[in-house]
C-alpha cells in the first residue's frame, strides 16, 4: 500500500474569511491537518493594486511553504483571480487549488434560468476572471456582477447582521435582485459570514 501523506494542507486568505473554507475542509477531510494563514495585518486585498496583490500572494505562499504542505488552497478570491497563475509558476512543486473554478462549476450546474450573479471585491470583479470562466463553462449564461467592498470590513469586525448591515446589503444587492438572477456566487471568502443577511435581501430562492 502507498504510504499515507501526512503533510498538512495549507490555506491562506487576506483575513478571517478563509476560515469559512477551513470549516468546509474540516467537514470534508476530518483527518487532515490544516495550517491556516490569515493576513489580518494587511486586509483587505480587494482594494489594493494588482502588483500589491501579487506580492502579498507570493509572500503568503512562501510562509506556508515552510510547513511543507501537500497542497495550498488559495481561499482568497482576489488572489485566485489575479495571482493563481503566478503562484503556480513561482512554486512549481507546490499544488495550488483556487476557489473560482469550483464556484463556477457549481453555479452553472445549479442555475435554471441561466442568469448568474457574482458579488466580490473591486479587484475580483474588475479582473473579469469570473465573467470569463462562467462564459467558458456555458456561453449561454448571463453574468451580473456587483462590487461589495464594505462586506469585508463588516465581516472582519463581526458585524454580520442588524439594521446597518441589512441596509448596506440592500444598497449593494437591489440591482442584483431586480436582474432576475436565480444563482448567486459569493465571490469572497468573507461573504459566507454574511449569508443570512444576503439571503434575506436577495430572496431565499
Tab-separated table of C-alpha atoms in Angstrom:
chain	number	residue	atom	x	y	z
A	1	UNK	CA	0.000	0.000	0.000
A	2	UNK	CA	1.160	3.502	-0.727
A	3	UNK	CA	2.416	5.482	2.242
A	4	UNK	CA	-0.040	7.998	3.634
A	5	UNK	CA	0.971	11.615	3.041
A	6	UNK	CA	0.552	13.158	6.465
A	7	UNK	CA	1.783	16.588	5.449
A	8	UNK	CA	-0.695	19.391	6.185
A	9	UNK	CA	-2.955	21.246	3.778
A	10	UNK	CA	-2.058	24.936	3.660
A	11	UNK	CA	-4.798	27.570	3.389
A	12	UNK	CA	-4.385	31.332	3.169
A	13	UNK	CA	-6.618	34.366	2.910
A	14	UNK	CA	-6.453	38.108	3.435
A	15	UNK	CA	-8.105	37.753	6.866
A	16	UNK	CA	-10.654	35.720	8.804
A	17	UNK	CA	-12.802	34.997	5.741
A	18	UNK	CA	-10.728	31.984	4.759
A	19	UNK	CA	-11.836	30.245	7.937
A	20	UNK	CA	-15.099	29.562	6.084
A	21	UNK	CA	-13.021	27.440	3.690
A	22	UNK	CA	-11.217	25.758	6.593
A	23	UNK	CA	-14.595	24.862	8.104
A	24	UNK	CA	-15.649	23.134	4.865
A	25	UNK	CA	-12.309	21.334	4.606
A	26	UNK	CA	-12.630	20.013	8.154
A	27	UNK	CA	-16.056	18.586	7.343
A	28	UNK	CA	-14.935	17.007	4.073
A	29	UNK	CA	-11.489	15.870	5.269
A	30	UNK	CA	-11.738	15.444	9.057
A	31	UNK	CA	-8.446	13.561	9.392
A	32	UNK	CA	-6.287	16.088	7.562
A	33	UNK	CA	-4.044	18.571	9.343
A	34	UNK	CA	-4.532	22.178	8.225
A	35	UNK	CA	-2.173	25.146	8.519
A	36	UNK	CA	-4.024	28.430	8.109
A	37	UNK	CA	-2.623	31.892	7.466
A	38	UNK	CA	-4.935	34.909	7.634
A	39	UNK	CA	-3.208	38.169	6.707
A	40	UNK	CA	-5.264	40.336	9.056
A	41	UNK	CA	-2.460	42.918	9.249
A	42	UNK	CA	-2.982	43.816	5.568
A	43	UNK	CA	-6.661	43.059	4.986
A	44	UNK	CA	-8.432	43.790	2.636
A	45	UNK	CA	-6.678	42.654	-0.535
A	46	UNK	CA	-9.613	43.516	-2.796
A	47	UNK	CA	-8.984	47.266	-2.763
A	48	UNK	CA	-5.267	47.025	-3.471
A	49	UNK	CA	-3.436	47.234	-6.799
A	50	UNK	CA	-2.635	44.159	-8.864
A	51	UNK	CA	1.091	44.463	-8.159
A	52	UNK	CA	0.492	44.610	-4.415
A	53	UNK	CA	-1.831	41.585	-4.505
A	54	UNK	CA	0.782	39.612	-6.478
A	55	UNK	CA	3.477	40.497	-3.947
A	56	UNK	CA	1.301	39.620	-0.951
A	57	UNK	CA	0.241	36.328	-2.566
A	58	UNK	CA	3.853	35.224	-3.079
A	59	UNK	CA	4.751	36.205	0.471
A	60	UNK	CA	1.769	34.269	1.864
A	61	UNK	CA	2.635	31.170	-0.161
A	62	UNK	CA	6.300	31.395	0.846
A	63	UNK	CA	5.285	31.497	4.504
A	64	UNK	CA	3.082	28.423	4.151
A	65	UNK	CA	5.778	26.570	2.213
A	66	UNK	CA	7.823	26.442	5.434
A	67	UNK	CA	5.319	23.881	6.747
A	68	UNK	CA	5.923	21.552	3.758
A	69	UNK	CA	2.226	21.363	2.782
A	70	UNK	CA	0.963	18.732	0.368
A	71	UNK	CA	-1.072	21.475	-1.342
A	72	UNK	CA	-2.176	25.045	-0.750
A	73	UNK	CA	-5.743	26.298	-1.024
A	74	UNK	CA	-5.959	29.901	-2.184
A	75	UNK	CA	-9.009	30.826	-0.125
A	76	UNK	CA	-8.907	34.463	-1.235
A	77	UNK	CA	-10.957	35.105	-4.382
A	78	UNK	CA	-8.913	38.212	-5.183
A	79	UNK	CA	-5.681	36.197	-5.138
A	80	UNK	CA	-7.392	33.392	-7.060
A	81	UNK	CA	-8.442	35.926	-9.700
A	82	UNK	CA	-5.153	37.803	-10.009
A	83	UNK	CA	-2.305	35.622	-8.812
A	84	UNK	CA	-3.099	31.894	-9.145
A	85	UNK	CA	-1.057	31.590	-12.336
A	86	UNK	CA	1.913	33.443	-10.846
A	87	UNK	CA	1.880	31.236	-7.741
A	88	UNK	CA	1.900	28.065	-9.829
A	89	UNK	CA	4.868	29.357	-11.840
A	90	UNK	CA	6.760	30.627	-8.791
A	91	UNK	CA	6.253	27.486	-6.708
A	92	UNK	CA	6.129	24.731	-9.384
A	93	UNK	CA	6.443	21.846	-6.928
A	94	UNK	CA	3.538	23.035	-4.776
A	95	UNK	CA	-0.023	22.261	-5.966
A	96	UNK	CA	-2.365	25.280	-5.646
A	97	UNK	CA	-6.152	24.993	-5.553
A	98	UNK	CA	-8.086	28.197	-6.195
A	99	UNK	CA	-11.716	28.889	-5.312
A	100	UNK	CA	-13.004	30.211	-8.630
A	101	UNK	CA	-13.327	27.068	-10.739
A	102	UNK	CA	-15.417	25.091	-8.212
A	103	UNK	CA	-17.663	28.122	-7.676
A	104	UNK	CA	-18.262	28.423	-11.406
A	105	UNK	CA	-18.895	24.696	-11.875
A	106	UNK	CA	-21.472	24.672	-9.067
A	107	UNK	CA	-23.223	27.823	-10.301
A	108	UNK	CA	-23.547	26.543	-13.878
A	109	UNK	CA	-24.921	23.241	-12.568
A	110	UNK	CA	-27.445	24.973	-10.300
A	111	UNK	CA	-28.850	27.780	-12.464
A	112	UNK	CA	-32.208	27.140	-14.106
A	113	UNK	CA	-32.715	30.408	-15.998
A	114	UNK	CA	-29.058	30.999	-16.929
A	115	UNK	CA	-28.720	34.279	-15.027
A	116	UNK	CA	-25.867	34.069	-12.522
A	117	UNK	CA	-24.854	36.815	-10.137
A	118	UNK	CA	-21.344	37.324	-8.785
A	119	UNK	CA	-20.538	39.601	-5.869
A	120	UNK	CA	-16.950	40.276	-4.884
A	121	UNK	CA	-14.256	42.805	-4.164
A	122	UNK	CA	-13.355	45.527	-6.640
A	123	UNK	CA	-10.214	43.648	-7.700
A	124	UNK	CA	-12.006	40.340	-8.206
A	125	UNK	CA	-14.851	41.795	-10.276
A	126	UNK	CA	-12.641	44.104	-12.351
A	127	UNK	CA	-10.291	41.201	-13.187
A	128	UNK	CA	-13.095	39.649	-15.266
A	129	UNK	CA	-11.971	36.184	-14.177
A	130	UNK	CA	-15.411	35.074	-13.021
A	131	UNK	CA	-17.134	36.502	-16.072
A	132	UNK	CA	-14.762	34.688	-18.442
A	133	UNK	CA	-14.892	31.424	-16.510
A	134	UNK	CA	-18.695	31.392	-16.471
A	135	UNK	CA	-18.891	32.095	-20.200
A	136	UNK	CA	-16.331	29.374	-20.905
A	137	UNK	CA	-18.333	26.920	-18.822
A	138	UNK	CA	-21.593	27.835	-20.589
A	139	UNK	CA	-21.723	30.534	-23.260
A	140	UNK	CA	-25.481	30.955	-22.718
A	141	UNK	CA	-25.072	32.195	-19.140
A	142	UNK	CA	-25.763	35.874	-18.482
A	143	UNK	CA	-23.490	37.214	-15.762
A	144	UNK	CA	-24.479	40.043	-13.419
A	145	UNK	CA	-21.753	41.448	-11.148
A	146	UNK	CA	-21.613	43.765	-8.166
A	147	UNK	CA	-18.706	45.051	-6.085
A	148	UNK	CA	-19.486	44.819	-2.349
A	149	UNK	CA	-16.382	46.338	-0.783
A	150	UNK	CA	-17.857	47.021	2.661
A	151	UNK	CA	-18.753	43.372	3.245
A	152	UNK	CA	-15.119	42.508	4.049
A	153	UNK	CA	-14.579	45.043	6.872
A	154	UNK	CA	-18.036	44.223	8.251
A	155	UNK	CA	-17.141	40.523	8.397
A	156	UNK	CA	-13.739	41.281	9.917
A	157	UNK	CA	-15.457	43.302	12.652
A	158	UNK	CA	-18.029	40.572	13.267
A	159	UNK	CA	-20.895	42.790	12.058
A	160	UNK	CA	-22.893	40.168	10.178
A	161	UNK	CA	-26.477	41.183	10.940
A	162	UNK	CA	-28.617	44.061	12.183
A	163	UNK	CA	-30.220	47.118	10.557
A	164	UNK	CA	-26.960	48.737	9.400
A	165	UNK	CA	-25.684	45.592	7.687
A	166	UNK	CA	-29.094	44.964	6.139
A	167	UNK	CA	-29.246	48.492	4.710
A	168	UNK	CA	-25.762	48.162	3.188
A	169	UNK	CA	-26.721	44.808	1.692
A	170	UNK	CA	-29.905	46.302	0.202
A	171	UNK	CA	-27.944	49.113	-1.441
A	172	UNK	CA	-25.464	46.683	-2.957
A	173	UNK	CA	-27.906	43.975	-3.968
A	174	UNK	CA	-31.084	45.764	-5.090
A	175	UNK	CA	-29.968	45.714	-8.729
A	176	UNK	CA	-28.845	42.117	-8.411
A	177	UNK	CA	-32.289	41.033	-7.260
A	178	UNK	CA	-34.013	43.073	-9.977
A	179	UNK	CA	-31.835	41.472	-12.670
A	180	UNK	CA	-33.571	38.115	-12.244
A	181	UNK	CA	-30.635	36.018	-11.071
A	182	UNK	CA	-31.504	32.583	-9.729
A	183	UNK	CA	-27.962	31.742	-8.597
A	184	UNK	CA	-25.505	33.938	-6.685
A	185	UNK	CA	-21.779	33.315	-6.295
A	186	UNK	CA	-20.330	34.755	-3.095
A	187	UNK	CA	-17.039	35.729	-4.710
A	188	UNK	CA	-15.168	36.434	-1.492
A	189	UNK	CA	-14.482	34.080	1.393
A	190	UNK	CA	-15.636	36.731	3.855
A	191	UNK	CA	-19.124	36.836	2.330
A	192	UNK	CA	-20.403	33.477	3.676
A	193	UNK	CA	-20.201	35.094	7.119
A	194	UNK	CA	-22.982	37.400	5.850
A	195	UNK	CA	-25.045	34.626	4.233
A	196	UNK	CA	-28.040	35.309	6.484
A	197	UNK	CA	-28.479	38.947	5.506
A	198	UNK	CA	-27.504	38.332	1.860
A	199	UNK	CA	-30.107	35.567	1.548
A	200	UNK	CA	-32.728	37.746	3.221
A	201	UNK	CA	-32.095	40.657	0.826
A	202	UNK	CA	-31.859	38.734	-2.470
A	203	UNK	CA	-34.519	36.159	-1.508
A	204	UNK	CA	-34.308	32.625	-0.187
A	205	UNK	CA	-34.972	31.196	-3.663
